[in-house]
PDB file of C-alpha atoms in Angstrom:
ATOM      1  CA  MET A   1       0.237   0.136   0.222  1.00 42.00           C
ATOM      2  CA  SER A   2       2.987   2.522  -0.723  1.00 46.00           C
ATOM      3  CA  TYR A   3       0.660   4.460  -2.525  1.00 46.00           C
ATOM      4  CA  LEU A   4      -1.390   5.939  -0.348  1.00 54.00           C
ATOM      5  CA  ALA A   5       1.959   8.350  -0.127  1.00 50.00           C
ATOM      6  CA  GLU A   6       1.037   9.558  -3.313  1.00 72.00           C
ATOM      7  CA  TYR A   7      -2.379  11.363  -2.357  1.00 82.00           C
ATOM      8  CA  LYS A   8      -3.499  15.260  -1.994  1.00 84.00           C
ATOM      9  CA  LYS A   9      -6.621  16.240  -1.129  1.00 87.00           C
ATOM     10  CA  SER A  10      -6.597  18.604  -4.129  1.00 89.00           C
ATOM     11  CA  ASP A  11      -6.126  15.376  -6.173  1.00 89.00           C
ATOM     12  CA  PHE A  12     -10.167  14.836  -5.281  1.00 92.00           C
ATOM     13  CA  LYS A  13     -13.082  15.375  -7.996  1.00 93.00           C
ATOM     14  CA  ARG A  14     -16.570  14.851  -6.804  1.00 95.00           C
ATOM     15  CA  LEU A  15     -19.057  13.296  -9.353  1.00 96.00           C
ATOM     16  CA  THR A  16     -22.464  14.413  -9.634  1.00 97.00           C
ATOM     17  CA  TRP A  17     -24.721  12.071  -9.353  1.00 97.00           C
ATOM     18  CA  GLU A  18     -26.124  12.517 -13.444  1.00 98.00           C
ATOM     19  CA  GLU A  19     -22.114  11.306 -13.894  1.00 97.00           C
ATOM     20  CA  TYR A  20     -22.054   8.655 -11.268  1.00 98.00           C
ATOM     21  CA  GLY A  21     -25.582   7.505 -13.032  1.00 97.00           C
ATOM     22  CA  LYS A  22     -23.996   7.173 -16.687  1.00 98.00           C
ATOM     23  CA  THR A  23     -21.526   5.173 -15.713  1.00 98.00           C
ATOM     24  CA  LEU A  24     -23.832   3.001 -13.746  1.00 98.00           C
ATOM     25  CA  GLU A  25     -25.641   2.849 -16.929  1.00 98.00           C
ATOM     26  CA  VAL A  26     -22.744   1.578 -19.132  1.00 98.00           C
ATOM     27  CA  LEU A  27     -21.527  -0.931 -16.203  1.00 98.00           C
ATOM     28  CA  TYR A  28     -25.253  -2.792 -16.928  1.00 98.00           C
ATOM     29  CA  ARG A  29     -25.112  -2.858 -20.457  1.00 98.00           C
ATOM     30  CA  LYS A  30     -21.933  -4.982 -20.506  1.00 98.00           C
ATOM     31  CA  VAL A  31     -23.173  -6.777 -17.129  1.00 98.00           C
ATOM     32  CA  ALA A  32     -26.545  -7.781 -20.074  1.00 98.00           C
ATOM     33  CA  LEU A  33     -25.017  -8.012 -23.183  1.00 98.00           C
ATOM     34  CA  TYR A  34     -22.987 -10.674 -21.392  1.00 98.00           C
ATOM     35  CA  LEU A  35     -25.504 -12.724 -19.525  1.00 98.00           C
ATOM     36  CA  LYS A  36     -27.998 -12.178 -22.598  1.00 98.00           C
ATOM     37  CA  GLU A  37     -24.908 -13.479 -25.005  1.00 98.00           C
ATOM     38  CA  HIS A  38     -24.430 -17.253 -22.950  1.00 97.00           C
ATOM     39  CA  GLU A  39     -27.503 -16.499 -22.833  1.00 97.00           C
ATOM     40  CA  LEU A  40     -27.371 -16.819 -18.499  1.00 97.00           C
ATOM     41  CA  ARG A  41     -29.529 -15.759 -15.455  1.00 97.00           C
ATOM     42  CA  VAL A  42     -28.226 -14.542 -12.531  1.00 98.00           C
ATOM     43  CA  GLU A  43     -29.671 -15.962  -8.662  1.00 97.00           C
ATOM     44  CA  ALA A  44     -28.614 -13.464  -6.597  1.00 97.00           C
ATOM     45  CA  VAL A  45     -26.494 -10.172  -7.236  1.00 98.00           C
ATOM     46  CA  ILE A  46     -24.134 -10.173  -4.054  1.00 98.00           C
ATOM     47  CA  PRO A  47     -23.268  -6.223  -3.041  1.00 98.00           C
ATOM     48  CA  ILE A  48     -19.585  -6.031  -1.810  1.00 98.00           C
ATOM     49  CA  LEU A  49     -20.948  -3.232   1.190  1.00 97.00           C
ATOM     50  CA  ARG A  50     -20.803  -0.818   2.062  1.00 95.00           C
ATOM     51  CA  ALA A  51     -19.943   1.511  -1.879  1.00 95.00           C
ATOM     52  CA  GLY A  52     -20.428  -1.967  -3.421  1.00 97.00           C
ATOM     53  CA  ALA A  53     -23.986  -1.721  -2.170  1.00 97.00           C
ATOM     54  CA  PHE A  54     -25.294   1.444  -4.898  1.00 97.00           C
ATOM     55  CA  PRO A  55     -24.145  -0.866  -8.271  1.00 98.00           C
ATOM     56  CA  GLY A  56     -25.146  -3.700  -6.706  1.00 98.00           C
ATOM     57  CA  THR A  57     -28.849  -2.740  -6.036  1.00 98.00           C
ATOM     58  CA  TYR A  58     -28.652  -0.437  -9.568  1.00 98.00           C
ATOM     59  CA  LEU A  59     -27.851  -3.580 -11.229  1.00 98.00           C
ATOM     60  CA  ALA A  60     -30.709  -5.702  -8.775  1.00 98.00           C
ATOM     61  CA  TYR A  61     -33.320  -3.510 -10.376  1.00 98.00           C
ATOM     62  CA  ARG A  62     -31.844  -3.279 -13.906  1.00 98.00           C
ATOM     63  CA  LEU A  63     -31.521  -6.533 -14.019  1.00 98.00           C
ATOM     64  CA  HIS A  64     -34.920  -7.422 -12.169  1.00 97.00           C
ATOM     65  CA  ILE A  65     -33.419  -9.763  -9.098  1.00 97.00           C
ATOM     66  CA  LEU A  66     -35.109 -10.116  -6.419  1.00 95.00           C
ATOM     67  CA  ARG A  67     -32.055 -12.173  -3.667  1.00 95.00           C
ATOM     68  CA  LEU A  68     -29.441  -9.389  -2.562  1.00 96.00           C
ATOM     69  CA  LEU A  69     -26.933 -11.747  -0.990  1.00 96.00           C
ATOM     70  CA  PRO A  70     -24.662  -9.072   1.266  1.00 97.00           C
ATOM     71  CA  VAL A  71     -20.623  -9.038   1.934  1.00 97.00           C
ATOM     72  CA  GLN A  72     -18.332  -6.529   4.309  1.00 97.00           C
ATOM     73  CA  TYR A  73     -15.242  -6.497   4.766  1.00 96.00           C
ATOM     74  CA  HIS A  74     -12.661  -3.143   5.532  1.00 95.00           C
ATOM     75  CA  TYR A  75      -9.601  -1.415   6.155  1.00 94.00           C
ATOM     76  CA  HIS A  76      -8.565  -0.957   9.680  1.00 93.00           C
ATOM     77  CA  PHE A  77      -5.123   1.189  10.433  1.00 93.00           C
ATOM     78  CA  GLU A  78      -3.820   0.815  13.665  1.00 90.00           C
ATOM     79  CA  LYS A  79       0.449   1.310  14.087  1.00 84.00           C
ATOM     80  CA  GLY A  80       1.536   1.222  10.847  1.00 85.00           C
ATOM     81  CA  LYS A  81       0.014  -1.638   9.719  1.00 91.00           C
ATOM     82  CA  ALA A  82      -3.693  -2.205   8.177  1.00 92.00           C
ATOM     83  CA  PHE A  83      -6.188  -4.923   9.201  1.00 94.00           C
ATOM     84  CA  PHE A  84      -8.095  -6.016   6.551  1.00 95.00           C
ATOM     85  CA  ARG A  85     -11.262  -7.235   8.366  1.00 95.00           C
ATOM     86  CA  GLN A  86     -14.654  -8.914   7.095  1.00 96.00           C
ATOM     87  CA  ILE A  87     -17.468  -7.682   8.654  1.00 96.00           C
ATOM     88  CA  LEU A  88     -19.799  -9.728   7.453  1.00 95.00           C
ATOM     89  CA  ASP A  89     -20.078 -13.128   5.680  1.00 95.00           C
ATOM     90  CA  LEU A  90     -22.991 -14.699   4.083  1.00 94.00           C
ATOM     91  CA  PRO A  91     -25.547 -15.464   5.455  1.00 90.00           C
ATOM     92  CA  GLU A  92     -25.550 -19.508   6.409  1.00 88.00           C
ATOM     93  CA  ALA A  93     -29.126 -20.925   4.904  1.00 84.00           C
ATOM     94  CA  ILE A  94     -29.420 -19.237   1.035  1.00 86.00           C
ATOM     95  CA  PRO A  95     -32.420 -20.670  -0.290  1.00 78.00           C
ATOM     96  CA  ASP A  96     -33.429 -21.758  -3.714  1.00 85.00           C
ATOM     97  CA  LEU A  97     -29.397 -21.666  -5.356  1.00 91.00           C
ATOM     98  CA  SER A  98     -28.753 -24.728  -8.211  1.00 91.00           C
ATOM     99  CA  GLN A  99     -25.958 -26.636  -7.868  1.00 88.00           C
ATOM    100  CA  ARG A 100     -24.118 -24.017 -10.379  1.00 94.00           C
ATOM    101  CA  PRO A 101     -25.718 -20.629  -9.463  1.00 96.00           C
ATOM    102  CA  THR A 102     -24.814 -17.991 -11.665  1.00 97.00           C
ATOM    103  CA  LEU A 103     -23.402 -15.381  -9.269  1.00 98.00           C
ATOM    104  CA  LEU A 104     -23.431 -11.140  -9.633  1.00 98.00           C
ATOM    105  CA  VAL A 105     -20.613  -9.929  -7.085  1.00 98.00           C
ATOM    106  CA  VAL A 106     -20.062  -6.472  -7.472  1.00 98.00           C
ATOM    107  CA  GLU A 107     -17.819  -3.451  -5.940  1.00 98.00           C
ATOM    108  CA  GLY A 108     -17.653  -0.321  -5.671  1.00 96.00           C
ATOM    109  CA  ASN A 109     -14.287   2.213  -6.158  1.00 95.00           C
ATOM    110  CA  HIS A 110     -11.903  -1.058  -7.295  1.00 96.00           C
ATOM    111  CA  ARG A 111      -8.222  -0.181  -6.497  1.00 93.00           C
ATOM    112  CA  PHE A 112      -6.136  -2.556  -6.270  1.00 93.00           C
ATOM    113  CA  GLY A 113      -8.826  -5.600  -5.887  1.00 94.00           C
ATOM    114  CA  LEU A 114      -7.770  -7.278  -3.098  1.00 94.00           C
ATOM    115  CA  THR A 115     -11.286  -7.049  -1.654  1.00 96.00           C
ATOM    116  CA  ALA A 116     -12.445  -7.579  -5.034  1.00 96.00           C
ATOM    117  CA  GLN A 117     -10.492 -10.929  -5.001  1.00 96.00           C
ATOM    118  CA  THR A 118     -11.063 -11.941  -0.683  1.00 96.00           C
ATOM    119  CA  ALA A 119     -15.220 -12.043  -1.406  1.00 97.00           C
ATOM    120  CA  ILE A 120     -15.296 -14.359  -4.341  1.00 97.00           C
ATOM    121  CA  ALA A 121     -12.304 -17.054  -2.938  1.00 96.00           C
ATOM    122  CA  ASP A 122     -14.790 -16.877   0.566  1.00 96.00           C
ATOM    123  CA  ILE A 123     -17.646 -17.991  -1.879  1.00 96.00           C
ATOM    124  CA  LYS A 124     -15.742 -19.986  -3.618  1.00 95.00           C
ATOM    125  CA  LYS A 125     -15.979 -22.002  -0.239  1.00 94.00           C
ATOM    126  CA  ARG A 126     -19.316 -21.814   0.064  1.00 93.00           C
ATOM    127  CA  PHE A 127     -20.249 -22.527  -3.710  1.00 94.00           C
ATOM    128  CA  PRO A 128     -17.254 -23.872  -5.562  1.00 94.00           C
ATOM    129  CA  ARG A 129     -19.188 -25.185  -8.399  1.00 95.00           C
ATOM    130  CA  ALA A 130     -20.633 -21.519  -8.671  1.00 96.00           C
ATOM    131  CA  LYS A 131     -19.762 -19.057 -11.709  1.00 97.00           C
ATOM    132  CA  ILE A 132     -18.814 -16.095 -10.435  1.00 98.00           C
ATOM    133  CA  LEU A 133     -19.323 -12.664 -12.415  1.00 98.00           C
ATOM    134  CA  TYR A 134     -17.313  -9.798 -11.127  1.00 98.00           C
ATOM    135  CA  ALA A 135     -18.458  -6.066 -12.250  1.00 98.00           C
ATOM    136  CA  ALA A 136     -17.442  -2.438 -10.631  1.00 98.00           C
ATOM    137  CA  ASP A 137     -18.706   0.364 -11.220  1.00 98.00           C
ATOM    138  CA  HIS A 138     -15.090   1.690 -10.757  1.00 98.00           C
ATOM    139  CA  MET A 139     -12.009   0.197 -11.638  1.00 98.00           C
ATOM    140  CA  ASP A 140      -8.609   0.336 -11.383  1.00 96.00           C
ATOM    141  CA  TYR A 141      -6.586   0.757 -14.804  1.00 97.00           C
ATOM    142  CA  SER A 142      -3.798  -1.574 -13.486  1.00 95.00           C
ATOM    143  CA  PHE A 143      -5.425  -3.866 -11.735  1.00 96.00           C
ATOM    144  CA  ARG A 144      -8.504  -5.158 -13.513  1.00 94.00           C
ATOM    145  CA  LYS A 145      -7.583  -8.896 -13.736  1.00 93.00           C
ATOM    146  CA  ILE A 146      -9.481 -10.814 -11.373  1.00 94.00           C
ATOM    147  CA  GLU A 147      -8.721 -14.289  -9.575  1.00 92.00           C
ATOM    148  CA  GLY A 148     -11.356 -16.996  -9.607  1.00 93.00           C
ATOM    149  CA  ALA A 149     -13.702 -14.781 -11.909  1.00 97.00           C
ATOM    150  CA  ASP A 150     -15.525 -15.616 -14.476  1.00 97.00           C
ATOM    151  CA  ALA A 151     -15.772 -12.504 -16.254  1.00 98.00           C
ATOM    152  CA  VAL A 152     -15.024  -9.601 -15.342  1.00 98.00           C
ATOM    153  CA  PHE A 153     -18.031  -5.689 -15.884  1.00 98.00           C
ATOM    154  CA  PHE A 154     -16.664  -2.194 -15.208  1.00 98.00           C
ATOM    155  CA  GLY A 155     -17.850   0.526 -16.074  1.00 98.00           C
ATOM    156  CA  LYS A 156     -15.081   3.356 -16.005  1.00 97.00           C
ATOM    157  CA  LEU A 157     -11.559   2.997 -16.299  1.00 98.00           C
ATOM    158  CA  THR A 158      -9.110   4.453 -12.821  1.00 96.00           C
ATOM    159  CA  ASN A 159      -5.985   5.043 -11.857  1.00 95.00           C
ATOM    160  CA  GLU A 160      -6.432   6.175  -8.023  1.00 92.00           C
ATOM    161  CA  THR A 161      -3.359   3.330  -7.141  1.00 91.00           C
ATOM    162  CA  ARG A 162      -1.569   5.919  -9.674  1.00 91.00           C
ATOM    163  CA  GLN A 163       0.602   3.441 -11.400  1.00 92.00           C
ATOM    164  CA  LEU A 164       0.666   4.676 -14.234  1.00 93.00           C
ATOM    165  CA  PRO A 165       1.819   8.458 -15.721  1.00 93.00           C
ATOM    166  CA  CYS A 166      -0.675  11.308 -15.697  1.00 92.00           C
ATOM    167  CA  ASP A 167       0.828  11.635 -19.090  1.00 95.00           C
ATOM    168  CA  GLU A 168       0.074   7.862 -20.875  1.00 96.00           C
ATOM    169  CA  ALA A 169      -3.729   7.881 -17.765  1.00 95.00           C
ATOM    170  CA  ARG A 170      -4.931  11.502 -19.420  1.00 96.00           C
ATOM    171  CA  GLU A 171      -3.778   9.517 -23.165  1.00 96.00           C
ATOM    172  CA  LYS A 172      -5.771   6.680 -22.053  1.00 96.00           C
ATOM    173  CA  GLY A 173      -9.355   8.884 -21.543  1.00 96.00           C
ATOM    174  CA  ILE A 174      -8.648   7.740 -17.254  1.00 96.00           C
ATOM    175  CA  ASN A 175      -8.341  10.782 -15.108  1.00 94.00           C
ATOM    176  CA  PRO A 176      -5.281  10.760 -13.613  1.00 93.00           C
ATOM    177  CA  LEU A 177      -6.216  11.476  -9.807  1.00 90.00           C
ATOM    178  CA  SER A 178      -9.420  10.473  -8.226  1.00 92.00           C
ATOM    179  CA  GLU A 179     -12.468  10.495  -7.689  1.00 92.00           C
ATOM    180  CA  LEU A 180     -14.009  10.727  -4.909  1.00 95.00           C
ATOM    181  CA  PHE A 181     -18.275   9.673  -5.209  1.00 96.00           C
ATOM    182  CA  PRO A 182     -21.275  12.306  -4.416  1.00 96.00           C
ATOM    183  CA  TRP A 183     -22.227  10.012  -1.130  1.00 96.00           C
ATOM    184  CA  GLU A 184     -18.311   9.745  -0.211  1.00 95.00           C
ATOM    185  CA  ASP A 185     -16.698  12.123   2.952  1.00 94.00           C
ATOM    186  CA  LEU A 186     -13.881  13.766   1.917  1.00 94.00           C
ATOM    187  CA  ASP A 187     -12.287  13.692   5.014  1.00 93.00           C
ATOM    188  CA  GLU A 188     -12.824   9.791   5.357  1.00 93.00           C
ATOM    189  CA  GLU A 189     -11.011   9.778   2.283  1.00 91.00           C
ATOM    190  CA  TRP A 190      -8.703  11.359   2.872  1.00 90.00           C
ATOM    191  CA  THR A 191      -8.204  10.543   5.893  1.00 91.00           C
ATOM    192  CA  THR A 192      -7.786   6.589   5.202  1.00 89.00           C
ATOM    193  CA  VAL A 193      -5.183   6.939   2.313  1.00 86.00           C
ATOM    194  CA  GLN A 194      -3.211   7.957   4.539  1.00 87.00           C
ATOM    195  CA  GLY A 195      -3.147   5.117   6.764  1.00 88.00           C
ATOM    196  CA  LYS A 196      -4.589   6.259   9.568  1.00 90.00           C
ATOM    197  CA  GLN A 197      -8.444   5.336  11.331  1.00 94.00           C
ATOM    198  CA  PHE A 198     -11.459   7.329  10.651  1.00 94.00           C
ATOM    199  CA  LYS A 199     -13.130   8.077  13.434  1.00 94.00           C
ATOM    200  CA  TYR A 200     -16.633   6.083  13.252  1.00 95.00           C
ATOM    201  CA  THR A 201     -19.573   5.788  15.318  1.00 95.00           C
ATOM    202  CA  ASP A 202     -18.781   2.233  15.793  1.00 95.00           C
ATOM    203  CA  LEU A 203     -16.008   0.937  15.173  1.00 93.00           C
ATOM    204  CA  GLU A 204     -16.183  -1.853  17.691  1.00 93.00           C
ATOM    205  CA  VAL A 205     -17.667  -2.796  14.645  1.00 92.00           C
ATOM    206  CA  LEU A 206     -15.012  -3.272  12.328  1.00 92.00           C
ATOM    207  CA  VAL A 207     -12.501  -3.984  15.519  1.00 90.00           C
ATOM    208  CA  LYS A 208     -14.583  -7.469  16.277  1.00 91.00           C
ATOM    209  CA  GLY A 209     -14.620  -8.729  12.235  1.00 92.00           C
ATOM    210  CA  LYS A 210     -12.450 -11.636  11.796  1.00 93.00           C
ATOM    211  CA  ILE A 211      -9.042 -10.510   9.920  1.00 94.00           C
ATOM    212  CA  LYS A 212      -7.906 -12.067   6.610  1.00 93.00           C
ATOM    213  CA  ARG A 213      -5.187 -10.024   5.726  1.00 91.00           C
ATOM    214  CA  GLU A 214      -2.448  -8.349   8.038  1.00 91.00           C
ATOM    215  CA  ILE A 215      -0.550  -5.584   6.151  1.00 88.00           C
ATOM    216  CA  THR A 216       2.427  -3.598   7.540  1.00 88.00           C
ATOM    217  CA  LEU A 217       2.163   0.235   5.677  1.00 83.00           C
TER     218      LEU A 217
END
């Protein structure tokens, strides 16, 4: 996570709801076309909370899917380390899924992809024969490959991890810096990219979560 030091508060450009809506529509069309071409039916949408709730719910409505099975992971920063924790797992009982379900895992702003990789690996443990489709409204250009996903979709490419030089990002039509979503709090995002712990009102929920990975900053 060495990229944290490269962020500046002035890097963040807030998206409007209209801009974000257009990106969601692009994402939906890609997913819908894939399902049509491969004659597939998604049996459940699995949004990765918190950010995945927005595109996940949107896709569930557009694809006419009732079953949403949210999962949640988050970073906890403490004493120069980031503890990647699981807050919410899939429910124990999930009725009416086929033996080989097609599941749509949905994330918000996909950066390095650790959250997506972890979520998909955990889902595969529960449903080893499942076909996993992965969709993110925004996805970092340099980290588009997701192990365990049978297909990957994005609404818009980004340079959140700063792996691309700014000039190269611009040439590809990618914002070289960062975008702040309409609902996001700049102070929270700024605190997080500095590798510091934001003071959530219910932080105790996070610190009790199962540690999936420990990262030295």
